[in-house]
mmCIF file of C-alpha atoms in Angstrom:
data_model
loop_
_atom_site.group_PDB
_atom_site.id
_atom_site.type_symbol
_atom_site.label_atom_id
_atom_site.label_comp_id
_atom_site.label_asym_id
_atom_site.label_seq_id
_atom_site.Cartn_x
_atom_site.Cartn_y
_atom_site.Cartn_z
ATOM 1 C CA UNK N 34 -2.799 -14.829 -12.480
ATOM 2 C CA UNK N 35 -2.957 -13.462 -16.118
ATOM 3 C CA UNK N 36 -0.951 -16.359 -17.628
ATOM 4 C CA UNK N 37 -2.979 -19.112 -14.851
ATOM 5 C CA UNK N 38 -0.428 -20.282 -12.596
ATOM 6 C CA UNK N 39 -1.138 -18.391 -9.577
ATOM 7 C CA UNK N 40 -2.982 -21.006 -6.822
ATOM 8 C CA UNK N 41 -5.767 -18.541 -7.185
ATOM 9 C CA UNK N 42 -7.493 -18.407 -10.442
ATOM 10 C CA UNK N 43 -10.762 -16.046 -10.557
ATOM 11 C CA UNK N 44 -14.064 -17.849 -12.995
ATOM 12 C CA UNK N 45 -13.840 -15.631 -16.295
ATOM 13 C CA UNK N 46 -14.370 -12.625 -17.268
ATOM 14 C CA UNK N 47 -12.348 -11.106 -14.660
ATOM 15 C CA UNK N 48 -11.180 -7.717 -14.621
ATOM 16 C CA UNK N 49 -7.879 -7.176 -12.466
ATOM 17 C CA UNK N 50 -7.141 -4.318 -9.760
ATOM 18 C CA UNK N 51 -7.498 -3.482 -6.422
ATOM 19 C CA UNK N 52 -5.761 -0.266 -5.387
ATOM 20 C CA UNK N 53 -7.400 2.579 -7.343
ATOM 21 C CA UNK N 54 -7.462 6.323 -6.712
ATOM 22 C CA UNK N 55 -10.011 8.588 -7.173
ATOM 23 C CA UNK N 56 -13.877 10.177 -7.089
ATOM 24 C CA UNK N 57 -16.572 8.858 -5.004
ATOM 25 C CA UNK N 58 -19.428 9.242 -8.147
ATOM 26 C CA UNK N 59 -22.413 7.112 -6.279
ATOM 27 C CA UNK N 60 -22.682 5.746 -2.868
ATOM 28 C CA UNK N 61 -25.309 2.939 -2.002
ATOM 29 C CA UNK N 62 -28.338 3.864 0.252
ATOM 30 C CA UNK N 63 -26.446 2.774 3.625
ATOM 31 C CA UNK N 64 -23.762 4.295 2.487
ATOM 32 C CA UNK N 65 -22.372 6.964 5.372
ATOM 33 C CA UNK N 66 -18.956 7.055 5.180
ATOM 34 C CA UNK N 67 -18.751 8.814 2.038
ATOM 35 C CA UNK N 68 -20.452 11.074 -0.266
ATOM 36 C CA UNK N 69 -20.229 11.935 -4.038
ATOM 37 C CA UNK N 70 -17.294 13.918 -5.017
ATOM 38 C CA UNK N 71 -15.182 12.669 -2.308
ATOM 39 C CA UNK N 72 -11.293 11.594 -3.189
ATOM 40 C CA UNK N 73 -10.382 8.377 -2.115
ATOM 41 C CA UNK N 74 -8.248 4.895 -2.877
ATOM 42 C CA UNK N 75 -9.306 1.587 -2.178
ATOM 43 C CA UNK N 76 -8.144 -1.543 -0.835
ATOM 44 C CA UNK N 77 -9.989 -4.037 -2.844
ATOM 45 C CA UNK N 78 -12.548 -3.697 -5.049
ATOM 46 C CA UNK N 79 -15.955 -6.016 -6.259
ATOM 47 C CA UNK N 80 -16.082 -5.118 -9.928
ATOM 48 C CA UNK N 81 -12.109 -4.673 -10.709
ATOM 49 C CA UNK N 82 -9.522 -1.722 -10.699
ATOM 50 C CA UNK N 83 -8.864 -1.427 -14.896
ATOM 51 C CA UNK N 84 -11.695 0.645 -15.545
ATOM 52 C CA UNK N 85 -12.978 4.016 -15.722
ATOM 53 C CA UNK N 86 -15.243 2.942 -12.937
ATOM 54 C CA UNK N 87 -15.136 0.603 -10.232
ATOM 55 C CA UNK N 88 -17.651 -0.717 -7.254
ATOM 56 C CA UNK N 89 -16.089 -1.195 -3.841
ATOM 57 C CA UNK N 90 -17.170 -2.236 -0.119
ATOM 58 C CA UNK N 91 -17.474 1.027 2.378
ATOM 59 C CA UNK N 92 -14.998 -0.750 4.790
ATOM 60 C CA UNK N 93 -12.444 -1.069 1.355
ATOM 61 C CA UNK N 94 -12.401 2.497 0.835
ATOM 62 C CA UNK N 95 -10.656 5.400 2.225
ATOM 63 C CA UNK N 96 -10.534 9.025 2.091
ATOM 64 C CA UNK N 97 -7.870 10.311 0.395
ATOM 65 C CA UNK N 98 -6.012 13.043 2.115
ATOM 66 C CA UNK N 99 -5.571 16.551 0.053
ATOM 67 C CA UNK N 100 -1.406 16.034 0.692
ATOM 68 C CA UNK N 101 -1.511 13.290 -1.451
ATOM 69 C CA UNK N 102 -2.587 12.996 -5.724
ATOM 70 C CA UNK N 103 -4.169 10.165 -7.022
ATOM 71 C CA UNK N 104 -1.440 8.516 -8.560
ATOM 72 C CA UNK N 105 -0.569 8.178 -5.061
ATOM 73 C CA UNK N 106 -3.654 7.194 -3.782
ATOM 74 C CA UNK N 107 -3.232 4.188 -5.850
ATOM 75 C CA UNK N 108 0.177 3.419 -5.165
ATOM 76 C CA UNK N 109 -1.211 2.638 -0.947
ATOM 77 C CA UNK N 110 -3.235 -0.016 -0.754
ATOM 78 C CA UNK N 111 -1.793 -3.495 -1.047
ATOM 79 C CA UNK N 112 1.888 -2.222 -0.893
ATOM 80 C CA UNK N 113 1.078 -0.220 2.389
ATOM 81 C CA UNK N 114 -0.891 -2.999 4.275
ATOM 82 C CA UNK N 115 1.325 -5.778 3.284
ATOM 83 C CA UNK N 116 4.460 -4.071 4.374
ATOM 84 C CA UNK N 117 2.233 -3.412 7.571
ATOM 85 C CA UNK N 118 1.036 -7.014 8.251
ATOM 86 C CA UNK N 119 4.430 -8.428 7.782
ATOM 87 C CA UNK N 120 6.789 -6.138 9.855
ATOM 88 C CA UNK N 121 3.505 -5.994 12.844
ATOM 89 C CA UNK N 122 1.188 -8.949 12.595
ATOM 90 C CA UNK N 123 3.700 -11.736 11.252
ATOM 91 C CA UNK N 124 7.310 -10.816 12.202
ATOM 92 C CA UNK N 125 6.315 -9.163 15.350
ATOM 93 C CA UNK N 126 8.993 -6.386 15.524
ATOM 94 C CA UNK N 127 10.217 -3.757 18.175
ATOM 95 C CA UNK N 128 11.609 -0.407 18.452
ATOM 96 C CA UNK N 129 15.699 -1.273 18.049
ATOM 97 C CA UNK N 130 15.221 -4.172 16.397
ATOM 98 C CA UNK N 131 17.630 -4.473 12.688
ATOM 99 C CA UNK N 132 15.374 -5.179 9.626
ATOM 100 C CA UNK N 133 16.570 -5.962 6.322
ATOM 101 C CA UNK N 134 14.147 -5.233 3.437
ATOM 102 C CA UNK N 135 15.246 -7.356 0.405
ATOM 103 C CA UNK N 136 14.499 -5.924 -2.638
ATOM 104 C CA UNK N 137 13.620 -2.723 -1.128
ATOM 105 C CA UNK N 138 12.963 -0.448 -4.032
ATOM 106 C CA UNK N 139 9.618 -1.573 -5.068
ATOM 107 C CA UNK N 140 6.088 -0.776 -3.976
ATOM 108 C CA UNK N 141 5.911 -2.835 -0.607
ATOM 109 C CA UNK N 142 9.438 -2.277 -0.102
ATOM 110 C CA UNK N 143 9.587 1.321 -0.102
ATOM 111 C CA UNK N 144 6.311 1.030 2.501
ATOM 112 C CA UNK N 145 8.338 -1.407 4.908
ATOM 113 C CA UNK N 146 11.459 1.313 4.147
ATOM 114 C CA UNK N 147 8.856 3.908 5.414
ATOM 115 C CA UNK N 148 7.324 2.130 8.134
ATOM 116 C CA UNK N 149 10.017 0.297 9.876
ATOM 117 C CA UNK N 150 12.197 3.973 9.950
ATOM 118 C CA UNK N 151 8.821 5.377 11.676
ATOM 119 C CA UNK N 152 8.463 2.909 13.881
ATOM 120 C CA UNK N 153 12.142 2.745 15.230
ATOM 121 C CA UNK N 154 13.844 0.249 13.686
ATOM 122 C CA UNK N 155 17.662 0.044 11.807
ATOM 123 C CA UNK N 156 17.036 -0.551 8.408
ATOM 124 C CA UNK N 157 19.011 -1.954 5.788
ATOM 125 C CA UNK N 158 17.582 -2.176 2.667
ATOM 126 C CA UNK N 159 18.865 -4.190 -1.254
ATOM 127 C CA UNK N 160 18.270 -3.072 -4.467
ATOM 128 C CA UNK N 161 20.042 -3.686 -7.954
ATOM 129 C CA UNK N 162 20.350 -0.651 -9.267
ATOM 130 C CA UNK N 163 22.366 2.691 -8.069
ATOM 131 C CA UNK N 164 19.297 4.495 -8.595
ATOM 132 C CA UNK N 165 17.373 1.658 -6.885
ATOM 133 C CA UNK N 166 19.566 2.104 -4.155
ATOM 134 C CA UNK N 167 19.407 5.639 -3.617
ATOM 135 C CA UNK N 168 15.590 5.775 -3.969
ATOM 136 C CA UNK N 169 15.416 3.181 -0.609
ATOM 137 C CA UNK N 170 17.773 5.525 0.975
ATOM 138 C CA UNK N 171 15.754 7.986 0.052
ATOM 139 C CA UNK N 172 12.720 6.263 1.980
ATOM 140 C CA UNK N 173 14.161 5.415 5.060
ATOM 141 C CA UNK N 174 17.011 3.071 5.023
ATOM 142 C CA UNK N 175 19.905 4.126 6.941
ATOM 143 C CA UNK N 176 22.169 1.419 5.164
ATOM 144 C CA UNK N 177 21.716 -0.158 1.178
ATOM 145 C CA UNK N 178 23.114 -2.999 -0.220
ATOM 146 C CA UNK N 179 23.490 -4.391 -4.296
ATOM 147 C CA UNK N 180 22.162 -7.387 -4.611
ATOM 148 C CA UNK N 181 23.591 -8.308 -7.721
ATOM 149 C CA UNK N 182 27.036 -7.733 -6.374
ATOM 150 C CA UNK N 183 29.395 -10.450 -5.447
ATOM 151 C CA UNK N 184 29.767 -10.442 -2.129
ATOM 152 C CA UNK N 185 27.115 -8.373 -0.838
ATOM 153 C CA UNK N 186 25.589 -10.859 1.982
ATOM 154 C CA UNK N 187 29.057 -10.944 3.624
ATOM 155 C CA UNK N 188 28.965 -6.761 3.785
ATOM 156 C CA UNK N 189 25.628 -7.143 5.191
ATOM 157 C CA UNK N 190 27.382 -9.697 7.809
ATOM 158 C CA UNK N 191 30.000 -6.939 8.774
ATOM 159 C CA UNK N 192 27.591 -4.543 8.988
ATOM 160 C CA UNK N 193 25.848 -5.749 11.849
ATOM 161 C CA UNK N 194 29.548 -7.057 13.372
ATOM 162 C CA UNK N 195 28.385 -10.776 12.490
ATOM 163 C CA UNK N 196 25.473 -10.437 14.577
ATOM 164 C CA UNK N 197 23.209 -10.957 11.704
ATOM 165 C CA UNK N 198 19.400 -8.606 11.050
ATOM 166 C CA UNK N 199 16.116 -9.904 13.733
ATOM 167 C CA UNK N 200 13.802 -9.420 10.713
ATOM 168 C CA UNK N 201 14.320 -10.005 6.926
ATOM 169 C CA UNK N 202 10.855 -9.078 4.638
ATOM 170 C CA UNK N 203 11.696 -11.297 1.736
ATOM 171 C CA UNK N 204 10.705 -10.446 -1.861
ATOM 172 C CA UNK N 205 11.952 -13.212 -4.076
ATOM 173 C CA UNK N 206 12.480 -15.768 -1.920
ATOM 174 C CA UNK N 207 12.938 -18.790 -4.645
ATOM 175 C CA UNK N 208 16.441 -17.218 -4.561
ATOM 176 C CA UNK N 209 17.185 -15.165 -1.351
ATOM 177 C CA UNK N 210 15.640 -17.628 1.380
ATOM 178 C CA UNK N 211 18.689 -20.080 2.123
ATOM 179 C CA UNK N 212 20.899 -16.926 2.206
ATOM 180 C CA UNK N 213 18.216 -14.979 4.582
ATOM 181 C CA UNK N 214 18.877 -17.934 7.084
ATOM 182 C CA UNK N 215 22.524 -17.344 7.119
ATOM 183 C CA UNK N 216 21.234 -13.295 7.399
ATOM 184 C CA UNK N 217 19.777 -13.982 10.998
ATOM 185 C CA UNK N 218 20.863 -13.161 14.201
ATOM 186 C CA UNK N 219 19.254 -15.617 16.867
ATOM 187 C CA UNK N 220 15.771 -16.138 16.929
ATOM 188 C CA UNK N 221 15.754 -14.198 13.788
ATOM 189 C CA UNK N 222 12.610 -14.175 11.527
ATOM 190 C CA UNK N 223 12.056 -14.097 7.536
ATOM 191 C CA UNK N 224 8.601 -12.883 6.308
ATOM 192 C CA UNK N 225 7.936 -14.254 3.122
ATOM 193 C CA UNK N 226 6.165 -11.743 0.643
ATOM 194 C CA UNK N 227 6.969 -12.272 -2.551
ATOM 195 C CA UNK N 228 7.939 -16.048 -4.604
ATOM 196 C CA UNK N 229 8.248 -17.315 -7.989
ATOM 197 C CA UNK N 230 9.653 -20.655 -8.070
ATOM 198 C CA UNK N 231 10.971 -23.478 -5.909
ATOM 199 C CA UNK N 232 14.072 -23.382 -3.807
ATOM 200 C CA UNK N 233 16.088 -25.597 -1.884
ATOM 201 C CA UNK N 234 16.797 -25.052 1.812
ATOM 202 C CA UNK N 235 18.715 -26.599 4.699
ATOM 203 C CA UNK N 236 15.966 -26.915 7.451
ATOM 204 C CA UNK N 237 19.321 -27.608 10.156
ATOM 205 C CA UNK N 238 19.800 -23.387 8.736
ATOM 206 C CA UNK N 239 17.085 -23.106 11.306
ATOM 207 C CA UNK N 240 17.730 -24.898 14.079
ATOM 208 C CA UNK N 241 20.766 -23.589 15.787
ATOM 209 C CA UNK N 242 19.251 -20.175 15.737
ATOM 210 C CA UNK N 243 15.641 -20.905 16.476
ATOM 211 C CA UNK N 244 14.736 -18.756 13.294
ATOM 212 C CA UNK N 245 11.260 -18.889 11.733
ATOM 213 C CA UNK N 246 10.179 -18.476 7.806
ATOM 214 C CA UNK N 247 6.760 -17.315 8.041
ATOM 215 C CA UNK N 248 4.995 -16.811 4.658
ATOM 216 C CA UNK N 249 2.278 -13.383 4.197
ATOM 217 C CA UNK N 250 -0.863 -13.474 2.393
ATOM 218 C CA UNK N 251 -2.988 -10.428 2.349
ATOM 219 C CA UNK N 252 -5.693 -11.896 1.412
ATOM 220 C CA UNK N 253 -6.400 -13.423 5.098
ATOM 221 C CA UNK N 254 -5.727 -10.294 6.767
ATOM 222 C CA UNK N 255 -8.794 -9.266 9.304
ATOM 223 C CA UNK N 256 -10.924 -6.646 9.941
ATOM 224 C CA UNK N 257 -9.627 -5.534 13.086
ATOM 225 C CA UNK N 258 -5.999 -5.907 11.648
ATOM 226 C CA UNK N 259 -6.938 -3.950 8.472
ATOM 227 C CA UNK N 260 -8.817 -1.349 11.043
ATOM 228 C CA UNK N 261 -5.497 -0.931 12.991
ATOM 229 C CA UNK N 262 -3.511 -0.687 9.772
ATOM 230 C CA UNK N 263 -5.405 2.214 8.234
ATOM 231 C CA UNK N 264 -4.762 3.812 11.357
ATOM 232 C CA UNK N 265 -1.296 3.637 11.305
ATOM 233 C CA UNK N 266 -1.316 5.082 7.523
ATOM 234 C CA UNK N 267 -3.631 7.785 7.871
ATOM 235 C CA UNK N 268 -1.281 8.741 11.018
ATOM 236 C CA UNK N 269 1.501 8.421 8.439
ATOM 237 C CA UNK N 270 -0.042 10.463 5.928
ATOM 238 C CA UNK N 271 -0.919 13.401 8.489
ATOM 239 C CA UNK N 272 2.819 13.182 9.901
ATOM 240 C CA UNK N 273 4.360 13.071 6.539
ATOM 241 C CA UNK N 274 6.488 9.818 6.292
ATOM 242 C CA UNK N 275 3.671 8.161 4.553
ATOM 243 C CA UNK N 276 4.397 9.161 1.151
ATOM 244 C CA UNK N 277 3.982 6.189 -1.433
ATOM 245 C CA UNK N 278 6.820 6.331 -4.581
ATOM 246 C CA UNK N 279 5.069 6.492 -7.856
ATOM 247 C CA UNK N 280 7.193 4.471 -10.346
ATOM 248 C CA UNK N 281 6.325 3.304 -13.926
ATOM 249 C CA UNK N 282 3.121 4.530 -15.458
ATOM 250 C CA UNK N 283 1.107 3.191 -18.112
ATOM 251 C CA UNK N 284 -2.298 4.265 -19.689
ATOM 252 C CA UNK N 285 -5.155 1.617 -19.806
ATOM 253 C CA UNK N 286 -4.412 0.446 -23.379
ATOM 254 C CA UNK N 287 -0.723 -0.542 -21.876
ATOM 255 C CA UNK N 288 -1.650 -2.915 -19.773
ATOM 256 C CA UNK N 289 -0.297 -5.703 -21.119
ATOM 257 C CA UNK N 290 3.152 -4.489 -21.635
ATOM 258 C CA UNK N 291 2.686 -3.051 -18.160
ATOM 259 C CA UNK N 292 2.261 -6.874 -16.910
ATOM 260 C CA UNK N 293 5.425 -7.770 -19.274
ATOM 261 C CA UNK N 294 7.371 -5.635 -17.556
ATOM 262 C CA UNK N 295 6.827 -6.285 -14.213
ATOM 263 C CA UNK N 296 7.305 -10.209 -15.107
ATOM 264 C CA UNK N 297 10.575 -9.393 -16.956
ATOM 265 C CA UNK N 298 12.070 -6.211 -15.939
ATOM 266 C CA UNK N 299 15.235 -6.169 -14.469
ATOM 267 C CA UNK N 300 13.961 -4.563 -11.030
ATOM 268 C CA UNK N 301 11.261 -2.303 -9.802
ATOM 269 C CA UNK N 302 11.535 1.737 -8.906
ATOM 270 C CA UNK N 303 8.215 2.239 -6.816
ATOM 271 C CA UNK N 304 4.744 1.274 -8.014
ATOM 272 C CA UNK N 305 4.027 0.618 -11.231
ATOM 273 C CA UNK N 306 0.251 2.836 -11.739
ATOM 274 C CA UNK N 307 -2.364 2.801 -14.448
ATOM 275 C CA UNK N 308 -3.638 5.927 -15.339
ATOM 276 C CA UNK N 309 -7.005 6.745 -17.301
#
């Protein structure tokens, strides 16, 4: 968005954000759900989340339990409901089923880590680091693969005895999808989250199987869906799976190295927070 070749591109000025952490300092006059000096995050904001202050919509915010800091407060929104709407409300997945979160170590993939292990699923989970993959074990994978190894699709293969995984939660998919359609067991499904580039597929990849690519947005997400989600976390948070990995973190006046980073790091531990 910053450099202007995401579809979306806000009118200018525009300030970025939309998961912040914090204290409620003024609520409008119909305002009931809150009161000054209460901790919450957001979901979304009107005014932007890189600023000392920030205006947001009652039904964006949320009270922030006292088990959790505000680092990670802001490390729940987006990541959380994402992860959410494309295990539940897009790939549709049940209790037994085999889910494989590629490129598992970052913000949403530590929440579908999280989630899918709650919610009864065997999770496998990539990463490209040995610290990447110890961090999704960490979270709830009960089997990690490298990514940058040679060879590491076919070890996923034998680790389901050829069978393949029902659900793959794709992060990169200009270079994972045609190998998440060889990944699938029949009527397998790949939830596209994250892409930055073109890629060429064999549509036949999906026939055989009956497998579906089905791409996320959270933008389109509903109130009743985004009602049910907070549900789930808040149920989460009380329980104690629901505990959202902090990674980098950058002051204000970092912010654009912060953005170089993300655009040219190597790979992502958790998510990346500003802090003021």
């Amino acid at each position: 968005m910053r450099a202007g070749t995401y579809p979306r591109k806000p009118s200018l000025p525009w300030i970025p954000g939309n998961d912040v952490a914090g204290v409620v300092e003024q609520v409008g006059q119909f305002v009931s759900k809150f009161k000054k000096g209460d901790r919450v995050f957001t979901c979304g904001t009107i005014t932007g989340g890189y600023a000392e202050y920030s205006v947001a919509s009652e039904n964006r915010v949320y009270h922030l339990p006292e088990n959790l800091n505000y680092k990670q407060g802001s490390a729940i929104g987006i990541p959380y409901f994402t992860a959410y709407r494309a295990l539940f409300h897009k790939a549709h997945v049940k209790a037994g089923e085999t889910v494989l979160i590629h490129g598992a170590s970052g913000g949403v993939g530590i929440a579908a880590c999280q989630i899918a292990r709650a919610y009864g699923l065997k999770v496998l989970g990539t990463a490209g680091t040995q610290e990447g993959l110890s961090l999704v074990q960490k979270n709830g994978a009960h089997k990690t693969f490298n990514h940058r190894e040679t060879g590491y699709i076919d070890k996923i293969k034998d680790y389901t005895d050829g069978q393949g995984v029902d659900v793959i939660i794709e992060m990169l998919s200009n270079v994972n999808l045609s190998n998440d359609l060889q990944l699938l067991a029949a009527g397998g499904r790949v939830t596209i989250v994250g892409c930055r580039g073109s890629i060429e597929i064999n549509p036949r990849d999906t026939m055989a199987k009956e497998s579906s690519i089905i791409g996320v947005a959270f933008g389109t997400i509903t109130e009743e869906d985004r009602l049910e989600s907070a549900a789930v976390f808040f149920a989460g948070m009380e329980m104690g799976w629901l505990k959202p990995v902090v990674g980098p973190e950058y002051t204000l006046e970092k912010v654009a190295q912060a953005h170089e980073d993300i655009i040219k790091g190597p790979g992502t531990m958790g998510k990346m927070i500003l802090t003021m």
